[in-house]
Structure formats: C-alpha cells, structure tokens
Amino acid sequence: MTDQYPPDPDSAATIQVEVAYATPDRQLIIPMQVPIGTTALDAVRQSGITREFPAIDLENDPMGIFSNPLNGKDWPLPGEYRLQEM
C-alpha cells in the first residue's frame, strides 16, 4: 500500500466490495471493484442500488458493515481494509 493518504484516485489499486440492501420482501447484493480509498457512500452511489430501491436516502439513512455502524462519508483508514471470508 502507498504512503499517500488518501490514496491517489488514479491509482490502479482496487478492492472487491459488495453493496447490499434488503427489505422484508427483497434483498440485493451488488459486487463491485472500486479504487482503494473509495468511501462507502461513493461505492453505494456507484452501485446504482437506488434505482432498485428509490426509498434509500443516501444522505440520511444509516450505513453499516455486517450491522456495525459506519459513517460512510469519511475516507476509510488503512486498517479498515481487511479481507473477510464470505
């Protein structure tokens, strides 16, 4: 990983993420490849998930990773990049 923080957005380094949303009736998981340094909010925007769930309010709805609350708008810290078995 580079010492530059936040990472250069033109960097070729990427990570695999999944943007997920569910209602009692429906679940959608969108796998994506995003540049390292992408915020959770940016990934959600890029996923297009709001086309499927227009009720999502990106500015006010809470975000999380596996039910752990997440700001989503801040740059992720280098230690927040970790692999999780799926």
mmCIF file with all atom_site columns, C-alpha atoms in Angstrom:
data_model
loop_
_atom_site.group_PDB
_atom_site.id
_atom_site.type_symbol
_atom_site.label_atom_id
_atom_site.label_alt_id
_atom_site.label_comp_id
_atom_site.label_asym_id
_atom_site.label_entity_id
_atom_site.label_seq_id
_atom_site.pdbx_PDB_ins_code
_atom_site.Cartn_x
_atom_site.Cartn_y
_atom_site.Cartn_z
_atom_site.occupancy
_atom_site.B_iso_or_equiv
_atom_site.pdbx_formal_charge
_atom_site.auth_seq_id
_atom_site.auth_comp_id
_atom_site.auth_asym_id
_atom_site.auth_atom_id
_atom_site.pdbx_PDB_model_num
ATOM 1  C CA . MET A 1 1  ? 0.000   0.000   0.000   1.00 0.00 ? 1  MET A CA 1
ATOM 2  C CA . THR A 1 2  ? 1.159   3.512   -0.720  1.00 0.00 ? 2  THR A CA 1
ATOM 3  C CA . ASP A 1 3  ? 2.139   6.044   1.933   1.00 0.00 ? 3  ASP A CA 1
ATOM 4  C CA . GLN A 1 4  ? -0.085  8.635   0.270   1.00 0.00 ? 4  GLN A CA 1
ATOM 5  C CA . TYR A 1 5  ? -3.312  9.148   2.175   1.00 0.00 ? 5  TYR A CA 1
ATOM 6  C CA . PRO A 1 6  ? -5.924  9.439   0.964   1.00 0.00 ? 6  PRO A CA 1
ATOM 7  C CA . PRO A 1 7  ? -4.788  7.249   -1.902  1.00 0.00 ? 7  PRO A CA 1
ATOM 8  C CA . ASP A 1 8  ? -4.421  8.682   -5.383  1.00 0.00 ? 8  ASP A CA 1
ATOM 9  C CA . PRO A 1 9  ? -7.789  8.153   -7.131  1.00 0.00 ? 9  PRO A CA 1
ATOM 10 C CA . ASP A 1 10 ? -5.919  7.462   -10.388 1.00 0.00 ? 10 ASP A CA 1
ATOM 11 C CA . SER A 1 11 ? -4.089  4.551   -8.774  1.00 0.00 ? 11 SER A CA 1
ATOM 12 C CA . ALA A 1 12 ? -4.668  1.142   -10.343 1.00 0.00 ? 12 ALA A CA 1
ATOM 13 C CA . ALA A 1 13 ? -5.057  -0.500  -6.909  1.00 0.00 ? 13 ALA A CA 1
ATOM 14 C CA . THR A 1 14 ? -8.605  -1.727  -6.337  1.00 0.00 ? 14 THR A CA 1
ATOM 15 C CA . ILE A 1 15 ? -10.533 -3.821  -3.861  1.00 0.00 ? 15 ILE A CA 1
ATOM 16 C CA . GLN A 1 16 ? -13.606 -6.011  -4.234  1.00 0.00 ? 16 GLN A CA 1
ATOM 17 C CA . VAL A 1 17 ? -16.627 -4.815  -2.245  1.00 0.00 ? 17 VAL A CA 1
ATOM 18 C CA . GLU A 1 18 ? -20.304 -5.678  -2.079  1.00 0.00 ? 18 GLU A CA 1
ATOM 19 C CA . VAL A 1 19 ? -23.078 -3.140  -1.720  1.00 0.00 ? 19 VAL A CA 1
ATOM 20 C CA . ALA A 1 20 ? -26.143 -4.761  -0.179  1.00 0.00 ? 20 ALA A CA 1
ATOM 21 C CA . TYR A 1 21 ? -29.628 -3.655  0.789   1.00 0.00 ? 21 TYR A CA 1
ATOM 22 C CA . ALA A 1 22 ? -32.638 -5.598  1.968   1.00 0.00 ? 22 ALA A CA 1
ATOM 23 C CA . THR A 1 23 ? -36.272 -5.097  2.786   1.00 0.00 ? 23 THR A CA 1
ATOM 24 C CA . PRO A 1 24 ? -38.542 -7.729  4.330   1.00 0.00 ? 24 PRO A CA 1
ATOM 25 C CA . ASP A 1 25 ? -39.512 -8.744  0.779   1.00 0.00 ? 25 ASP A CA 1
ATOM 26 C CA . ARG A 1 26 ? -36.321 -8.387  -1.223  1.00 0.00 ? 26 ARG A CA 1
ATOM 27 C CA . GLN A 1 27 ? -32.530 -8.449  -0.983  1.00 0.00 ? 27 GLN A CA 1
ATOM 28 C CA . LEU A 1 28 ? -29.964 -7.211  -3.500  1.00 0.00 ? 28 LEU A CA 1
ATOM 29 C CA . ILE A 1 29 ? -26.182 -7.663  -3.343  1.00 0.00 ? 29 ILE A CA 1
ATOM 30 C CA . ILE A 1 30 ? -24.034 -5.886  -5.934  1.00 0.00 ? 30 ILE A CA 1
ATOM 31 C CA . PRO A 1 31 ? -20.375 -6.997  -6.180  1.00 0.00 ? 31 PRO A CA 1
ATOM 32 C CA . MET A 1 32 ? -18.060 -4.207  -7.322  1.00 0.00 ? 32 MET A CA 1
ATOM 33 C CA . GLN A 1 33 ? -14.395 -3.446  -7.903  1.00 0.00 ? 33 GLN A CA 1
ATOM 34 C CA . VAL A 1 34 ? -13.537 0.037   -6.571  1.00 0.00 ? 34 VAL A CA 1
ATOM 35 C CA . PRO A 1 35 ? -10.299 2.009   -6.186  1.00 0.00 ? 35 PRO A CA 1
ATOM 36 C CA . ILE A 1 36 ? -8.670  1.807   -2.770  1.00 0.00 ? 36 ILE A CA 1
ATOM 37 C CA . GLY A 1 37 ? -9.792  4.887   -0.861  1.00 0.00 ? 37 GLY A CA 1
ATOM 38 C CA . THR A 1 38 ? -13.379 4.813   -2.134  1.00 0.00 ? 38 THR A CA 1
ATOM 39 C CA . THR A 1 39 ? -15.764 5.735   0.665   1.00 0.00 ? 39 THR A CA 1
ATOM 40 C CA . ALA A 1 40 ? -18.739 3.513   1.460   1.00 0.00 ? 40 ALA A CA 1
ATOM 41 C CA . LEU A 1 41 ? -21.056 6.300   0.334   1.00 0.00 ? 41 LEU A CA 1
ATOM 42 C CA . ASP A 1 42 ? -19.239 6.584   -3.007  1.00 0.00 ? 42 ASP A CA 1
ATOM 43 C CA . ALA A 1 43 ? -19.486 2.811   -3.508  1.00 0.00 ? 43 ALA A CA 1
ATOM 44 C CA . VAL A 1 44 ? -23.228 2.906   -2.805  1.00 0.00 ? 44 VAL A CA 1
ATOM 45 C CA . ARG A 1 45 ? -23.656 5.754   -5.298  1.00 0.00 ? 45 ARG A CA 1
ATOM 46 C CA . GLN A 1 46 ? -21.606 3.931   -7.951  1.00 0.00 ? 46 GLN A CA 1
ATOM 47 C CA . SER A 1 47 ? -23.574 0.716   -7.436  1.00 0.00 ? 47 SER A CA 1
ATOM 48 C CA . GLY A 1 48 ? -26.818 2.234   -8.696  1.00 0.00 ? 48 GLY A CA 1
ATOM 49 C CA . ILE A 1 49 ? -28.724 0.446   -5.943  1.00 0.00 ? 49 ILE A CA 1
ATOM 50 C CA . THR A 1 50 ? -31.044 3.431   -5.530  1.00 0.00 ? 50 THR A CA 1
ATOM 51 C CA . ARG A 1 51 ? -32.540 2.623   -8.937  1.00 0.00 ? 51 ARG A CA 1
ATOM 52 C CA . GLU A 1 52 ? -33.783 -0.649  -7.430  1.00 0.00 ? 52 GLU A CA 1
ATOM 53 C CA . PHE A 1 53 ? -34.666 0.853   -4.041  1.00 0.00 ? 53 PHE A CA 1
ATOM 54 C CA . PRO A 1 54 ? -35.656 4.504   -4.637  1.00 0.00 ? 54 PRO A CA 1
ATOM 55 C CA . ALA A 1 55 ? -36.661 4.935   -0.981  1.00 0.00 ? 55 ALA A CA 1
ATOM 56 C CA . ILE A 1 56 ? -32.974 4.864   0.051   1.00 0.00 ? 56 ILE A CA 1
ATOM 57 C CA . ASP A 1 57 ? -31.934 8.292   1.345   1.00 0.00 ? 57 ASP A CA 1
ATOM 58 C CA . LEU A 1 58 ? -28.163 8.347   0.812   1.00 0.00 ? 58 LEU A CA 1
ATOM 59 C CA . GLU A 1 59 ? -27.656 11.491  2.865   1.00 0.00 ? 59 GLU A CA 1
ATOM 60 C CA . ASN A 1 60 ? -29.573 10.359  5.953   1.00 0.00 ? 60 ASN A CA 1
ATOM 61 C CA . ASP A 1 61 ? -30.037 6.579   6.071   1.00 0.00 ? 61 ASP A CA 1
ATOM 62 C CA . PRO A 1 62 ? -27.542 4.776   8.320   1.00 0.00 ? 62 PRO A CA 1
ATOM 63 C CA . MET A 1 63 ? -24.866 2.540   6.784   1.00 0.00 ? 63 MET A CA 1
ATOM 64 C CA . GLY A 1 64 ? -23.026 -0.392  8.219   1.00 0.00 ? 64 GLY A CA 1
ATOM 65 C CA . ILE A 1 65 ? -20.790 -3.349  7.530   1.00 0.00 ? 65 ILE A CA 1
ATOM 66 C CA . PHE A 1 66 ? -22.410 -6.529  8.800   1.00 0.00 ? 66 PHE A CA 1
ATOM 67 C CA . SER A 1 67 ? -24.616 -4.455  11.157  1.00 0.00 ? 67 SER A CA 1
ATOM 68 C CA . ASN A 1 68 ? -21.657 -2.459  12.507  1.00 0.00 ? 68 ASN A CA 1
ATOM 69 C CA . PRO A 1 69 ? -22.479 1.257   12.128  1.00 0.00 ? 69 PRO A CA 1
ATOM 70 C CA . LEU A 1 70 ? -20.357 3.121   9.602   1.00 0.00 ? 70 LEU A CA 1
ATOM 71 C CA . ASN A 1 71 ? -20.124 6.821   8.828   1.00 0.00 ? 71 ASN A CA 1
ATOM 72 C CA . GLY A 1 72 ? -19.696 6.024   5.134   1.00 0.00 ? 72 GLY A CA 1
ATOM 73 C CA . LYS A 1 73 ? -18.672 9.543   4.146   1.00 0.00 ? 73 LYS A CA 1
ATOM 74 C CA . ASP A 1 74 ? -15.148 9.621   5.594   1.00 0.00 ? 74 ASP A CA 1
ATOM 75 C CA . TRP A 1 75 ? -12.076 8.171   3.940   1.00 0.00 ? 75 TRP A CA 1
ATOM 76 C CA . PRO A 1 76 ? -11.501 4.646   5.249   1.00 0.00 ? 76 PRO A CA 1
ATOM 77 C CA . LEU A 1 77 ? -8.388  4.276   7.366   1.00 0.00 ? 77 LEU A CA 1
ATOM 78 C CA . PRO A 1 78 ? -5.759  1.844   6.054   1.00 0.00 ? 78 PRO A CA 1
ATOM 79 C CA . GLY A 1 79 ? -6.558  -0.577  8.897   1.00 0.00 ? 79 GLY A CA 1
ATOM 80 C CA . GLU A 1 80 ? -10.196 -0.713  7.801   1.00 0.00 ? 80 GLU A CA 1
ATOM 81 C CA . TYR A 1 81 ? -9.229  -2.554  4.634   1.00 0.00 ? 81 TYR A CA 1
ATOM 82 C CA . ARG A 1 82 ? -9.393  -6.183  5.581   1.00 0.00 ? 82 ARG A CA 1
ATOM 83 C CA . LEU A 1 83 ? -10.381 -9.417  3.951   1.00 0.00 ? 83 LEU A CA 1
ATOM 84 C CA . GLN A 1 84 ? -13.439 -11.188 5.242   1.00 0.00 ? 84 GLN A CA 1
ATOM 85 C CA . GLU A 1 85 ? -14.408 -14.710 4.334   1.00 0.00 ? 85 GLU A CA 1
ATOM 86 C CA . MET A 1 86 ? -17.681 -14.744 2.504   1.00 0.00 ? 86 MET A CA 1
#
